[in-house]
Coordinates of C-alpha atoms in Angstrom, one line a residue:
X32 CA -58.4 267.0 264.2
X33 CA -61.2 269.6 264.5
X34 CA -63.5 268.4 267.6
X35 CA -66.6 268.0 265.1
X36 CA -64.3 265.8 263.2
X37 CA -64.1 263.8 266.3
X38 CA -67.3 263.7 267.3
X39 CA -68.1 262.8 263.8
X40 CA -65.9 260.0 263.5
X41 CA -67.0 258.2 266.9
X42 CA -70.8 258.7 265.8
X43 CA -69.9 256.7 262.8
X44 CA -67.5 254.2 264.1
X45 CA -70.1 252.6 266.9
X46 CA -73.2 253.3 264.0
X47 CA -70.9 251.1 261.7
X48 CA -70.1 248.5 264.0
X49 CA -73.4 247.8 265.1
X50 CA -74.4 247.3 261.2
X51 CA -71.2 245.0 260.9
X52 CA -72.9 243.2 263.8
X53 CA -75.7 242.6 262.0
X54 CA -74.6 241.7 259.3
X55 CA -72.4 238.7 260.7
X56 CA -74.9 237.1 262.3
X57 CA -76.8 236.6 258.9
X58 CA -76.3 233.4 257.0
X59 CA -75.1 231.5 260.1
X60 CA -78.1 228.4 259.8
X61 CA -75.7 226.0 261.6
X62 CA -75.1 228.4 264.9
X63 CA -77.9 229.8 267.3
X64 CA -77.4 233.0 268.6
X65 CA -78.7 232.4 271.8
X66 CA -76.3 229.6 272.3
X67 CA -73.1 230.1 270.8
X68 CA -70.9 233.1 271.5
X69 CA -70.2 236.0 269.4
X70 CA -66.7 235.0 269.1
X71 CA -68.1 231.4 267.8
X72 CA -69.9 233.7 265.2
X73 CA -66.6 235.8 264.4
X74 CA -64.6 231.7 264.2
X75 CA -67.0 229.7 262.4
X76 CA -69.8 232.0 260.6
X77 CA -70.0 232.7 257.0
X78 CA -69.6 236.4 257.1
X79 CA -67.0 236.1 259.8
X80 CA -65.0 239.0 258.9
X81 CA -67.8 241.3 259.3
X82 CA -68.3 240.1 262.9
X83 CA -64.2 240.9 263.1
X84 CA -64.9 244.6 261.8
X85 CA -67.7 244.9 264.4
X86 CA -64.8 244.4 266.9
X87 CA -62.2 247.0 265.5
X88 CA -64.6 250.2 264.9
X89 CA -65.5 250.7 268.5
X90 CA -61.7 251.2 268.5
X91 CA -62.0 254.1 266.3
X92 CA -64.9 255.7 268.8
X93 CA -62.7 255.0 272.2
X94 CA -59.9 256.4 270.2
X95 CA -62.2 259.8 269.5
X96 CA -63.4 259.9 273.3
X97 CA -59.6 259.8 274.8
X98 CA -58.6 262.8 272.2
X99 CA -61.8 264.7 272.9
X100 CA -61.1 264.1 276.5
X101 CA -57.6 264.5 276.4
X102 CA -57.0 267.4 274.1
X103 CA -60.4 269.4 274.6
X104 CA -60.9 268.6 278.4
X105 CA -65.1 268.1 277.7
X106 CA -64.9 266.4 281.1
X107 CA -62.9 268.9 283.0
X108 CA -59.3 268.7 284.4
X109 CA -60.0 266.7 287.3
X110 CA -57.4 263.6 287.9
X111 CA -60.6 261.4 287.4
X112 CA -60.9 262.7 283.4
X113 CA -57.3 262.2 282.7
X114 CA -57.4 258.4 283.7
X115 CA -60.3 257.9 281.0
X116 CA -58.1 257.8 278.5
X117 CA -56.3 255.0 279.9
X118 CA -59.2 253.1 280.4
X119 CA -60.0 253.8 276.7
X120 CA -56.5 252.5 275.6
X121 CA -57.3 249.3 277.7
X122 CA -60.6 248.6 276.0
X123 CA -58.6 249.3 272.6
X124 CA -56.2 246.7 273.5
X125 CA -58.5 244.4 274.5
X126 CA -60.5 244.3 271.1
X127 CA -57.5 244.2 269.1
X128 CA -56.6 241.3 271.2
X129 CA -59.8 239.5 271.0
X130 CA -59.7 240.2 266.8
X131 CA -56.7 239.2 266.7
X132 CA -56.6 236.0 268.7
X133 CA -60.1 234.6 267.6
X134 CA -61.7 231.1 268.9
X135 CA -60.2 228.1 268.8
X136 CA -62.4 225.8 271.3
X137 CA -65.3 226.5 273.7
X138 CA -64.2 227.5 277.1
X139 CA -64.4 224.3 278.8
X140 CA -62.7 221.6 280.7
X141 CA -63.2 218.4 278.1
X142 CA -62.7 221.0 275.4
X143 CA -59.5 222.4 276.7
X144 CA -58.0 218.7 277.5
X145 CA -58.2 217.3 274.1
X146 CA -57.2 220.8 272.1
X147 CA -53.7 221.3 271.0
X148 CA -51.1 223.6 273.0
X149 CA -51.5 225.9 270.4
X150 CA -55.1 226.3 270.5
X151 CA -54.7 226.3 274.5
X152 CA -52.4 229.4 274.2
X153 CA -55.2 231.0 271.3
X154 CA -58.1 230.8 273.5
X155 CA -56.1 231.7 276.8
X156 CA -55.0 235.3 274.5
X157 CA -58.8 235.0 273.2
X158 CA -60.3 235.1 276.8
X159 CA -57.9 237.7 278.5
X160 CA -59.1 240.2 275.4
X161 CA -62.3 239.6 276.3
X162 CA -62.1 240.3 279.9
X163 CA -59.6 243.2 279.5
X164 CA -62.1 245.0 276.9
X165 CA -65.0 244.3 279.0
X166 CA -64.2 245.2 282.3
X167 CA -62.4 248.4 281.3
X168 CA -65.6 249.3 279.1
X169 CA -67.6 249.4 281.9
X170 CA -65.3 251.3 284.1
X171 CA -64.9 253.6 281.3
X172 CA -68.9 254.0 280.7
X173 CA -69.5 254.5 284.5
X174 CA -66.6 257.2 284.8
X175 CA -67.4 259.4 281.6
X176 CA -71.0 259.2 282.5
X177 CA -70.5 260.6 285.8
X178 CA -68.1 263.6 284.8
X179 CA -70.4 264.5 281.9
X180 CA -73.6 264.6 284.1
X181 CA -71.3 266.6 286.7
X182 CA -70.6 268.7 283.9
X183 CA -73.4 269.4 281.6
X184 CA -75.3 272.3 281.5
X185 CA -78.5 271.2 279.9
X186 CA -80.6 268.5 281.7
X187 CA -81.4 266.5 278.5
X188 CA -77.5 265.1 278.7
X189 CA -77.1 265.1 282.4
X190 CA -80.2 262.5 282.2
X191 CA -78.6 261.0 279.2
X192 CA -75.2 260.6 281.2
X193 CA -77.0 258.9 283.7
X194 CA -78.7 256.6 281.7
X195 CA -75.3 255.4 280.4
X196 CA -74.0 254.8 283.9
X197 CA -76.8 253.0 284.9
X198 CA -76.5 250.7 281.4
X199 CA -72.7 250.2 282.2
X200 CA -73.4 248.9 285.5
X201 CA -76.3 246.8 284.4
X202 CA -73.9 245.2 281.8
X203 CA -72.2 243.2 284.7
X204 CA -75.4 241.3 285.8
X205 CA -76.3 241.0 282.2
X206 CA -73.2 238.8 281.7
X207 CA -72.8 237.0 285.1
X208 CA -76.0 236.2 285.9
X209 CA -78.4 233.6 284.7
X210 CA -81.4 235.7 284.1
X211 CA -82.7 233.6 280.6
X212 CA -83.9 231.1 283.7
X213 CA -86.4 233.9 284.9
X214 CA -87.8 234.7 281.6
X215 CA -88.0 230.8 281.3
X216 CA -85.7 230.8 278.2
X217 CA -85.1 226.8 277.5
X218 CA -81.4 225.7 277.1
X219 CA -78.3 227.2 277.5
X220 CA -78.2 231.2 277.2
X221 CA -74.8 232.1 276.7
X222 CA -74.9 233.8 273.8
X223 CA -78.0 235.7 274.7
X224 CA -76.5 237.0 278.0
X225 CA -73.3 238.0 276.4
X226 CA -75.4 240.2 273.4
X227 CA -77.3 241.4 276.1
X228 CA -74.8 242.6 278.1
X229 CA -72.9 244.1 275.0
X230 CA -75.7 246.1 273.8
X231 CA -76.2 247.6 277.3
X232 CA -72.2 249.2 276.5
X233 CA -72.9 250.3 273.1
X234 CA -76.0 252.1 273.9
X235 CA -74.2 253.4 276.9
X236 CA -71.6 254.6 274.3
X237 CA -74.1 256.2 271.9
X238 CA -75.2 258.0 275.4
X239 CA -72.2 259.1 276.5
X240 CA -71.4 260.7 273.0
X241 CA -75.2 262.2 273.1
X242 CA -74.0 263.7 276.9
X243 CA -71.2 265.3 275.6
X244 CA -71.4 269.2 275.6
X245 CA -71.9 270.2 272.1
X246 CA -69.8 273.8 272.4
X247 CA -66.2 272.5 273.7
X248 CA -64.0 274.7 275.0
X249 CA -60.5 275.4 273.0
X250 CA -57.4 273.6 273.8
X251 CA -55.2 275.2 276.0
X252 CA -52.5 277.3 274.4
X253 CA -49.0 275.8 273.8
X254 CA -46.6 277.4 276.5
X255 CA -43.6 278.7 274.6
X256 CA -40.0 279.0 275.9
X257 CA -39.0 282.5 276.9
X258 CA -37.1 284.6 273.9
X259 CA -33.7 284.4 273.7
X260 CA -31.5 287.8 274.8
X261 CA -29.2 289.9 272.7
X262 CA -27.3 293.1 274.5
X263 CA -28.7 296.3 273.5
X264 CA -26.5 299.4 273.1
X265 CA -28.1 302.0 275.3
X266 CA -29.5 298.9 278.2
X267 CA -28.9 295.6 279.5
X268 CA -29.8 292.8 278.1
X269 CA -33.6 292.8 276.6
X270 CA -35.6 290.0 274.5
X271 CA -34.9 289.6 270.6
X272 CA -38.0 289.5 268.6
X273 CA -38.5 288.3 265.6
X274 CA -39.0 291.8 264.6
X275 CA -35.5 292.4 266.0
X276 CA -33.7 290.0 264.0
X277 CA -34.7 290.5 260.7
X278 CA -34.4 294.7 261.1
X279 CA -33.8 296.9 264.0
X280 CA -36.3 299.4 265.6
X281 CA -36.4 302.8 264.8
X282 CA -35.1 304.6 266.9
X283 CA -31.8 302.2 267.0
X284 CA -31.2 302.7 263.8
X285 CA -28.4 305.6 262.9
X286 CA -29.3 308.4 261.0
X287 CA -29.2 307.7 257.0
X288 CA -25.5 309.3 255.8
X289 CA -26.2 312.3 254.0
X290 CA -23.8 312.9 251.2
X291 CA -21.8 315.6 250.6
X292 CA -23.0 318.1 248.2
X293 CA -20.7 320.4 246.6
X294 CA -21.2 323.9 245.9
X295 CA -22.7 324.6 242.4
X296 CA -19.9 325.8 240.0
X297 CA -21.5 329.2 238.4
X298 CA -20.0 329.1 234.9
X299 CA -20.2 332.9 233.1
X300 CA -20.5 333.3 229.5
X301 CA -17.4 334.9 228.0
X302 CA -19.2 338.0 227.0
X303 CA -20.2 338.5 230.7
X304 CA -16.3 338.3 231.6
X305 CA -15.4 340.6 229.2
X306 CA -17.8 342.9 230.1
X307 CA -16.8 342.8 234.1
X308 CA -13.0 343.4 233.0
X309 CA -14.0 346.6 231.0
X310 CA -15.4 347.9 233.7

């Protein structure tokens, strides 16, 4: 894939699943948002599988960063860029895990001792998903942003690179802390701390694809095995070319066979004879 085709696709992907977000949380009278979890919302809403979508497209934008990353070194060729892809296949497995395993009982010591084994193992696979995808989120967020504000040329995206390292970082106080209490928000918060702290990564995301350089360097080129040899008649041994198998050069070639002509045969007329003998 062509780099714009990249950067095309990741633009879409984390556009799309903020929309699928949205459009989740609609219909959903019974749950509160503030409350209950997004994975509550992706167990128990009415337009569940919209909430599951809104899981699996940030896939397809980590999976554009790594290549662009990877294959067109936007970050450099430091050892630091080539462990953001990993950290991008960690967040990838962690959402497909957290999809895939969804909710089976709040996270909680009553709730855990009257749920089933199997819904014990669900939300054990459900939780590590989470905390897998999260924490390697924000260690990708804060390393990208750093090598593309190292990197950039233009101040607009070393500023916008730094604003996505600063959101990554404020994404773990946004999900650890109680700060609803400070804004005196009544009741539990859970839900409101987790969405918090979720939009601080995607709109980290949408700045780190902002900070990328928009003229990216080529790939490298492939490095090809050397030529196999052939023996030569008038040196050693020298490369065959492609040029060498299908016809030989020039000037090995031997001279074209010219065939032998014979003499013309001058045939006389019979008069003419006649007239030689008489004289």
């Amino acid at each position: 894939m062509s780099a714009r085709s990249l950067f095309l696709t990741g633009w879409t992907a984390i556009v799309a699943a903020m929309i699928a977000m949205i459009v989740g949380h609609t219909g959903a009278t019974h749950l509160s948002w503030e409350a209950d979890e997004i994975s509550t919302y992706a167990a128990q809403a009415p337009h569940q599988d919209w909430i599951t979508a809104g899981m699996l497209l940030p896939c397809v934008a980590f999976a554009s960063v790594s290549m662009l990353i990877s294959r067109y070194r936007i970050l450099g060729d430091s050892a630091f860029a080539h462990f953001a892809p990993l950290l991008a296949g960690a967040a990838i497995g962690g959402l497909m895990t957290l999809a895939t395993f969804k909710e089976a009982a709040p996270t909680t010591e009553a709730a855990m001792q009257t749920a089933g084994i199997n819904a014990v193992v669900q939300q054990s696979f459900h939780n590590a998903g989470l905390m897998g995808f999260f924490f390697a989120t924000v260690l990708l967020v804060i390393l990208t942003g750093t090598l593309a504000a190292a990197n950039a040329a233009r101040r607009r995206h070393k500023l916008a690179a730094a604003a996505a390292v600063l959101l990554g970082i404020a994404a773990l106080p946004l999900m650890e802390t109680p700060w609803p209490r400070l804004l005196d928000i009544p009741g539990p918060a859970l839900g409101l701390m987790q969405r918090a702290s979720l939009f601080s990564l995607w709109l980290a995301v949408t700045l780190i694809l902002a900070a990328l350089p928009p003229r990216l360097p080529r790939p490298p080129p492939r490095v090809l095995p050397p030529p196999p040899t052939s023996l030569c008649r008038d040196s050693g041994r020298v490369p065959v070319t492609r040029r060498d198998t299908r016809s030989p050069p020039r000037s090995l070639r031997p001279p074209p066979h010219k065939a032998h002509r014979r003499p013309p045969v001058h045939r006389h007329l019979p008069s003419q004879s006649l007239r030689r003998e008489r004289s």
